[in-house]
mmCIF file of C-alpha atoms in Angstrom:
data_model
loop_
_atom_site.group_PDB
_atom_site.id
_atom_site.type_symbol
_atom_site.label_atom_id
_atom_site.label_comp_id
_atom_site.label_asym_id
_atom_site.label_seq_id
_atom_site.Cartn_x
_atom_site.Cartn_y
_atom_site.Cartn_z
ATOM 1 C CA MET X 225 37.809 41.362 146.231
ATOM 2 C CA ALA X 226 40.645 40.949 144.569
ATOM 3 C CA LYS X 227 40.770 41.822 140.062
ATOM 4 C CA THR X 228 42.985 39.370 137.947
ATOM 5 C CA VAL X 229 44.089 40.850 135.532
ATOM 6 C CA SER X 230 45.826 38.449 132.529
ATOM 7 C CA ALA X 231 49.470 39.681 131.147
ATOM 8 C CA LEU X 232 50.027 35.876 129.671
ATOM 9 C CA GLY X 233 52.117 36.163 126.677
ATOM 10 C CA ILE X 234 53.109 40.066 127.454
ATOM 11 C CA LYS X 235 56.591 40.722 127.845
ATOM 12 C CA ALA X 236 58.972 42.812 129.749
ATOM 13 C CA PRO X 237 58.273 45.624 130.018
ATOM 14 C CA ASN X 238 54.994 45.954 128.308
ATOM 15 C CA ALA X 239 53.455 43.563 131.331
ATOM 16 C CA SER X 240 54.586 46.319 134.057
ATOM 17 C CA ILE X 241 53.024 49.625 131.184
ATOM 18 C CA LEU X 242 49.922 47.734 131.099
ATOM 19 C CA ALA X 243 50.388 47.102 135.005
ATOM 20 C CA ASP X 244 50.809 50.334 135.245
ATOM 21 C CA ASN X 245 47.308 51.654 132.758
ATOM 22 C CA VAL X 246 45.300 49.106 134.892
ATOM 23 C CA VAL X 247 46.741 50.262 138.712
ATOM 24 C CA LYS X 248 46.209 54.069 137.177
ATOM 25 C CA HIS X 249 41.856 53.294 136.508
ATOM 26 C CA LEU X 250 40.849 50.609 139.007
ATOM 27 C CA ASP X 251 37.926 52.264 139.903
ATOM 28 C CA ASP X 252 38.675 51.528 143.461
ATOM 29 C CA PRO X 253 42.120 52.121 144.753
ATOM 30 C CA ALA X 254 42.265 50.259 147.922
ATOM 31 C CA GLU X 255 41.201 46.550 145.746
ATOM 32 C CA THR X 256 43.905 44.050 145.277
ATOM 33 C CA VAL X 257 45.114 43.741 141.669
ATOM 34 C CA VAL X 258 46.502 39.929 140.692
ATOM 35 C CA PHE X 259 48.516 40.039 137.508
ATOM 36 C CA LEU X 260 48.724 37.237 135.578
ATOM 37 C CA LEU X 261 52.510 37.130 133.657
ATOM 38 C CA SER X 262 54.136 35.053 131.609
ATOM 39 C CA PRO X 263 57.522 33.989 133.590
ATOM 40 C CA GLY X 264 60.264 36.509 133.206
ATOM 41 C CA ALA X 265 57.971 39.261 132.632
ATOM 42 C CA GLU X 266 57.470 40.260 136.172
ATOM 43 C CA GLU X 267 60.334 43.476 135.192
ATOM 44 C CA GLY X 268 59.329 46.794 136.168
ATOM 45 C CA MET X 269 56.473 45.140 138.448
ATOM 46 C CA GLU X 270 58.077 46.732 141.882
ATOM 47 C CA ALA X 271 57.942 49.953 140.125
ATOM 48 C CA VAL X 272 54.881 50.686 139.157
ATOM 49 C CA ALA X 273 53.445 49.108 142.510
ATOM 50 C CA GLY X 274 55.963 51.947 144.423
ATOM 51 C CA LYS X 275 54.842 54.552 142.128
ATOM 52 C CA HIS X 276 50.482 54.256 143.445
ATOM 53 C CA GLY X 277 52.002 53.039 146.927
ATOM 54 C CA TYR X 278 51.014 49.514 146.589
ATOM 55 C CA THR X 279 53.029 46.711 147.850
ATOM 56 C CA LEU X 280 53.963 43.915 145.503
ATOM 57 C CA GLU X 281 53.572 40.333 146.212
ATOM 58 C CA ILE X 282 55.734 38.320 143.174
ATOM 59 C CA THR X 283 54.603 33.760 142.953
ATOM 60 C CA SER X 284 55.596 31.414 140.960
ATOM 61 C CA ALA X 285 52.523 28.956 139.841
ATOM 62 C CA GLU X 286 53.155 26.272 137.266
ATOM 63 C CA ASN X 287 52.866 27.571 133.776
ATOM 64 C CA HIS X 288 52.801 31.986 134.900
ATOM 65 C CA THR X 289 54.234 34.045 137.120
ATOM 66 C CA GLU X 290 51.414 36.308 139.440
ATOM 67 C CA ALA X 291 51.955 39.719 140.586
ATOM 68 C CA ARG X 292 49.509 40.258 143.128
ATOM 69 C CA MET X 293 50.145 44.247 144.139
ATOM 70 C CA THR X 294 48.215 45.227 147.331
ATOM 71 C CA PRO X 295 47.589 48.496 148.860
ATOM 72 C CA THR X 296 49.726 49.581 151.605
ATOM 73 C CA GLY X 297 48.522 49.284 154.824
ATOM 74 C CA SER X 298 45.262 46.560 154.347
ATOM 75 C CA THR X 299 45.638 43.418 156.009
ATOM 76 C CA MET X 300 44.148 40.820 155.536
ATOM 77 C CA GLU X 301 42.081 38.692 158.014
ATOM 78 C CA GLU X 302 43.408 36.138 160.699
ATOM 79 C CA ILE X 303 42.762 33.750 163.027
ATOM 80 C CA ASP X 304 44.617 31.867 165.513
ATOM 81 C CA VAL X 305 43.334 28.443 166.275
ATOM 82 C CA SER X 306 45.997 27.036 168.348
ATOM 83 C CA GLY X 307 44.623 25.172 171.129
ATOM 84 C CA ASP X 308 41.621 23.798 169.030
ATOM 85 C CA PHE X 309 41.652 20.083 168.153
ATOM 86 C CA CYS X 310 40.105 18.368 165.351
ATOM 87 C CA PRO X 311 37.873 18.806 163.366
ATOM 88 C CA GLY X 312 37.279 22.320 164.875
ATOM 89 C CA PRO X 313 40.491 24.577 163.323
ATOM 90 C CA VAL X 314 39.034 22.878 159.878
ATOM 91 C CA ILE X 315 35.782 23.739 160.123
ATOM 92 C CA THR X 316 36.478 27.363 161.627
ATOM 93 C CA VAL X 317 38.743 28.062 157.913
ATOM 94 C CA GLY X 318 36.443 26.730 155.954
ATOM 95 C CA THR X 319 33.391 28.426 157.662
ATOM 96 C CA ILE X 320 35.503 31.968 156.788
ATOM 97 C CA LEU X 321 36.956 31.259 153.321
ATOM 98 C CA ALA X 322 33.570 30.998 152.176
ATOM 99 C CA THR X 323 32.666 34.160 153.271
ATOM 100 C CA LEU X 324 35.594 35.796 151.759
ATOM 101 C CA PRO X 325 35.035 37.443 148.212
ATOM 102 C CA VAL X 326 37.639 35.585 145.604
ATOM 103 C CA GLY X 327 40.867 36.714 145.974
ATOM 104 C CA GLU X 328 40.616 37.789 149.784
ATOM 105 C CA ARG X 329 43.013 36.187 152.270
ATOM 106 C CA LEU X 330 43.390 34.662 155.565
ATOM 107 C CA LYS X 331 46.276 34.105 157.724
ATOM 108 C CA VAL X 332 45.457 30.939 159.860
ATOM 109 C CA THR X 333 48.306 30.354 162.450
ATOM 110 C CA SER X 334 49.283 27.508 165.364
ATOM 111 C CA THR X 335 51.519 25.981 167.629
ATOM 112 C CA SER X 336 50.371 22.636 165.895
ATOM 113 C CA ALA X 337 52.230 22.330 162.831
ATOM 114 C CA ASP X 338 50.161 18.648 162.354
ATOM 115 C CA SER X 339 47.046 21.480 162.793
ATOM 116 C CA ILE X 340 48.509 23.650 160.300
ATOM 117 C CA ALA X 341 49.441 20.852 157.799
ATOM 118 C CA ASP X 342 45.699 19.394 158.190
ATOM 119 C CA ILE X 343 44.221 22.609 157.411
ATOM 120 C CA ALA X 344 46.173 22.697 154.227
ATOM 121 C CA ALA X 345 44.552 20.095 152.975
ATOM 122 C CA ALA X 346 41.404 21.265 153.781
ATOM 123 C CA VAL X 347 41.689 24.560 151.858
ATOM 124 C CA GLU X 348 43.255 22.977 148.732
ATOM 125 C CA SER X 349 40.182 20.603 148.468
ATOM 126 C CA SER X 350 37.953 23.204 148.910
ATOM 127 C CA GLY X 351 38.825 24.680 145.696
ATOM 128 C CA SER X 352 40.951 27.604 147.012
ATOM 129 C CA LYS X 353 45.051 27.680 147.250
ATOM 130 C CA VAL X 354 47.404 28.301 150.226
ATOM 131 C CA VAL X 355 50.151 31.050 149.263
ATOM 132 C CA LYS X 356 51.828 30.296 152.041
ATOM 133 C CA GLN X 357 53.082 28.185 154.744
ATOM 134 C CA GLY X 358 55.542 28.289 157.525
ATOM 135 C CA ALA X 359 56.602 28.670 160.765
ATOM 136 C CA ASP X 360 57.565 32.088 162.964
ATOM 137 C CA GLY X 361 58.880 30.573 166.359
ATOM 138 C CA GLU X 362 56.683 28.668 167.978
ATOM 139 C CA LYS X 363 53.756 29.564 165.915
ATOM 140 C CA HIS X 364 53.002 27.511 162.078
ATOM 141 C CA TYR X 365 50.805 29.564 159.671
ATOM 142 C CA LEU X 366 49.396 29.576 156.146
ATOM 143 C CA ILE X 367 47.831 32.200 154.338
ATOM 144 C CA ALA X 368 45.158 31.014 152.292
ATOM 145 C CA GLU X 369 43.567 32.905 149.216
ATOM 146 C CA LYS X 370 39.760 32.082 148.231
ATOM 147 C CA ALA X 371 39.547 31.361 144.424
ATOM 148 C CA GLU X 372 37.392 29.575 142.570
ATOM 149 C CA LYS X 373 36.468 26.143 142.456
ATOM 150 C CA GLN X 374 37.482 24.868 138.190
ATOM 151 C CA GLU X 375 35.353 22.280 137.195
ATOM 152 C CA SER X 376 38.098 18.985 136.671
ATOM 153 C CA SER X 377 38.547 18.332 132.712
ATOM 154 C CA GLN X 378 40.286 15.630 134.052
ATOM 155 C CA ALA X 379 38.803 12.211 132.845
ATOM 156 C CA VAL X 380 39.010 11.048 136.115
ATOM 157 C CA VAL X 381 35.774 11.238 138.576
ATOM 158 C CA ALA X 382 36.327 14.490 141.175
ATOM 159 C CA ARG X 383 35.249 12.906 144.756
ATOM 160 C CA ASP X 384 33.418 15.957 145.680
ATOM 161 C CA ARG X 385 30.828 14.278 147.950
ATOM 162 C CA VAL X 386 31.227 11.976 150.593
ATOM 163 C CA LEU X 387 29.556 9.059 152.412
ATOM 164 C CA ILE X 388 29.807 8.694 156.049
ATOM 165 C CA ALA X 389 28.261 4.933 156.969
ATOM 166 C CA GLN X 390 27.820 4.711 160.751
ATOM 167 C CA SER X 391 26.872 0.796 162.503
ATOM 168 C CA ASN X 392 27.913 1.563 166.374
ATOM 169 C CA GLY X 393 25.230 3.819 167.626
ATOM 170 C CA ILE X 394 25.280 5.561 170.717
ATOM 171 C CA GLY X 395 26.540 2.807 172.321
ATOM 172 C CA ASN X 396 30.123 3.680 171.182
ATOM 173 C CA ALA X 397 30.732 7.578 171.812
ATOM 174 C CA GLU X 398 33.595 8.026 170.381
ATOM 175 C CA ARG X 399 32.046 6.867 167.155
ATOM 176 C CA ALA X 400 29.036 8.226 166.829
ATOM 177 C CA TYR X 401 30.579 12.220 167.466
ATOM 178 C CA ALA X 402 33.207 10.793 165.020
ATOM 179 C CA THR X 403 30.840 10.441 162.468
ATOM 180 C CA PHE X 404 29.183 14.095 162.486
ATOM 181 C CA LEU X 405 32.330 16.170 163.759
ATOM 182 C CA PHE X 406 33.684 13.937 159.868
ATOM 183 C CA ALA X 407 30.389 15.225 158.188
ATOM 184 C CA LYS X 408 30.837 18.834 159.648
ATOM 185 C CA ALA X 409 34.882 18.920 158.666
ATOM 186 C CA ALA X 410 33.696 18.006 155.321
ATOM 187 C CA GLN X 411 30.618 20.348 154.935
ATOM 188 C CA SER X 412 33.435 23.372 156.202
ATOM 189 C CA MET X 413 35.575 22.079 152.651
ATOM 190 C CA GLY X 414 32.211 22.429 150.240
ATOM 191 C CA LYS X 415 31.802 18.659 150.499
ATOM 192 C CA GLU X 416 28.326 17.215 149.614
ATOM 193 C CA VAL X 417 27.533 14.959 152.763
ATOM 194 C CA THR X 418 25.673 12.303 153.145
ATOM 195 C CA VAL X 419 25.465 10.080 155.927
ATOM 196 C CA PHE X 420 24.006 6.601 156.099
ATOM 197 C CA LEU X 421 22.778 5.150 160.016
ATOM 198 C CA LEU X 422 22.164 1.144 159.628
ATOM 199 C CA MET X 423 22.384 -1.460 162.061
ATOM 200 C CA ASP X 424 22.969 -0.209 165.661
ATOM 201 C CA GLY X 425 23.790 3.411 164.101
ATOM 202 C CA VAL X 426 19.603 3.975 163.589
ATOM 203 C CA SER X 427 19.402 4.655 167.368
ATOM 204 C CA MET X 428 20.807 7.660 167.071
ATOM 205 C CA ALA X 429 18.510 8.475 164.936
ATOM 206 C CA ARG X 430 15.202 7.723 166.998
ATOM 207 C CA GLN X 431 14.077 10.783 169.492
ATOM 208 C CA GLY X 432 16.317 11.727 172.632
ATOM 209 C CA ASN X 433 18.873 9.130 172.255
ATOM 210 C CA ALA X 434 21.081 11.354 170.766
ATOM 211 C CA ALA X 435 20.204 14.383 173.670
ATOM 212 C CA VAL X 436 22.248 11.689 176.053
ATOM 213 C CA VAL X 437 25.099 11.432 174.247
ATOM 214 C CA LYS X 438 27.641 14.326 176.259
ATOM 215 C CA HIS X 439 30.923 14.643 176.244
ATOM 216 C CA PRO X 440 32.984 17.308 177.846
ATOM 217 C CA ALA X 441 34.722 17.721 174.930
ATOM 218 C CA PHE X 442 32.737 18.776 172.348
ATOM 219 C CA ASP X 443 28.547 19.864 172.166
ATOM 220 C CA ARG X 444 25.832 17.288 172.855
ATOM 221 C CA LEU X 445 25.440 14.843 169.887
ATOM 222 C CA ASP X 446 21.704 15.721 169.054
ATOM 223 C CA HIS X 447 22.871 19.687 169.019
ATOM 224 C CA LEU X 448 25.561 18.197 166.801
ATOM 225 C CA MET X 449 23.383 16.398 164.314
ATOM 226 C CA ASP X 450 21.257 19.272 163.968
ATOM 227 C CA GLU X 451 23.784 21.291 162.959
ATOM 228 C CA VAL X 452 24.810 19.284 160.014
ATOM 229 C CA ILE X 453 21.000 18.647 159.355
ATOM 230 C CA ARG X 454 21.116 21.888 159.118
ATOM 231 C CA GLY X 455 24.337 22.222 157.228
ATOM 232 C CA GLY X 456 22.586 21.052 153.574
ATOM 233 C CA ALA X 457 23.542 17.005 154.997
ATOM 234 C CA THR X 458 21.123 14.378 153.546
ATOM 235 C CA VAL X 459 20.481 11.783 156.466
ATOM 236 C CA TYR X 460 19.039 8.073 156.059
ATOM 237 C CA ALA X 461 18.064 5.463 158.309
ATOM 238 C CA CYS X 462 18.307 2.081 157.032
ATOM 239 C CA GLU X 463 14.613 0.850 156.476
ATOM 240 C CA MET X 464 15.143 -3.076 157.702
ATOM 241 C CA SER X 465 17.678 -1.834 160.578
ATOM 242 C CA ALA X 466 15.078 0.377 161.939
ATOM 243 C CA LYS X 467 11.998 -2.616 161.916
ATOM 244 C CA PHE X 468 14.477 -4.705 164.017
ATOM 245 C CA ARG X 469 13.804 -2.213 166.626
ATOM 246 C CA GLY X 470 10.315 -1.622 166.495
ATOM 247 C CA ILE X 471 11.480 2.270 164.920
ATOM 248 C CA GLY X 472 9.921 3.597 162.262
ATOM 249 C CA GLN X 473 9.815 7.338 160.686
ATOM 250 C CA ALA X 474 6.894 8.631 163.212
ATOM 251 C CA ASP X 475 10.309 7.665 165.745
ATOM 252 C CA LEU X 476 13.139 9.975 164.069
ATOM 253 C CA VAL X 477 14.493 13.543 165.059
ATOM 254 C CA ASP X 478 13.632 15.506 162.302
ATOM 255 C CA GLY X 479 15.636 15.631 158.671
ATOM 256 C CA VAL X 480 16.576 11.803 159.268
ATOM 257 C CA ARG X 481 14.498 9.326 157.013
ATOM 258 C CA LEU X 482 13.468 5.899 155.765
ATOM 259 C CA ALA X 483 15.843 4.143 152.822
ATOM 260 C CA GLY X 484 16.482 1.145 151.659
ATOM 261 C CA ALA X 485 19.389 -1.200 150.935
ATOM 262 C CA ALA X 486 18.773 -0.078 147.349
ATOM 263 C CA THR X 487 19.620 3.850 148.030
ATOM 264 C CA TYR X 488 22.742 1.849 150.680
ATOM 265 C CA ILE X 489 24.025 -0.198 147.349
ATOM 266 C CA GLN X 490 23.007 3.218 144.957
ATOM 267 C CA LEU X 491 25.331 5.548 146.701
ATOM 268 C CA LEU X 492 28.096 2.806 147.568
ATOM 269 C CA SER X 493 27.952 2.720 143.483
ATOM 270 C CA ASP X 494 28.638 6.184 142.869
ATOM 271 C CA PRO X 495 32.003 6.888 142.105
ATOM 272 C CA ALA X 496 31.734 10.807 142.108
ATOM 273 C CA ASN X 497 31.540 9.156 146.492
ATOM 274 C CA ALA X 498 34.282 9.150 149.052
ATOM 275 C CA VAL X 499 33.075 6.538 151.724
ATOM 276 C CA VAL X 500 33.782 6.700 155.127
ATOM 277 C CA ASN X 501 32.945 3.666 157.202
ATOM 278 C CA PHE X 502 32.282 3.974 161.395
#
């Protein structure tokens, strides 16, 4: 875990004197330290890092400079998602970031620039940050740093929840899969997910139906649904649509419950919900 020390407002060389004392008295000499500095106060930091056997990385943020001192020889976790396709890389990276302590970093590489760009958007949306992004030969990469999610201070409502409406059912396998693949991707980004099945969409929740949907590139649909539900998603089946098809609560798979029009309209009316339709 990285230790963050604010030295904002302290000019050089006093900022480096402070850094020297902090590093000298660390309880764990293998700990990474990030100093938040006023612009221009990084003078002398390289000497401090070298003195204590640390590698220094200077980055500029919006209103300050960050001096990151990492013990020489320490490594960050790395993962190569080449060959994996959307939303697999986003889910994988989100899952790993969720396990990292705040301040730790993850390097992600791929032969696909589009995949790295998609991952970068997911990382930023989850509240963590991309500290570096680029290409090295045929491989594209980014370095993500786990950060604590900050409460929005803006007047606008932060859309931290995703509502996925599905009205096609198992008759359209692509849309059926997309419903729960997008849900899983949203969960990996730290979003609260609700899936509302209506019209033919309720057929997906009838016991046994999703088990017959299997694409060679994906797991069976019922397994994917179960993962999303166990991941904390709320899944509703439209009561009216279910009645049209002779489906009752007892016919639904575990984790799916009937809900009426008012529930759906309330979800649609909630400004915190980003709505996706399939």
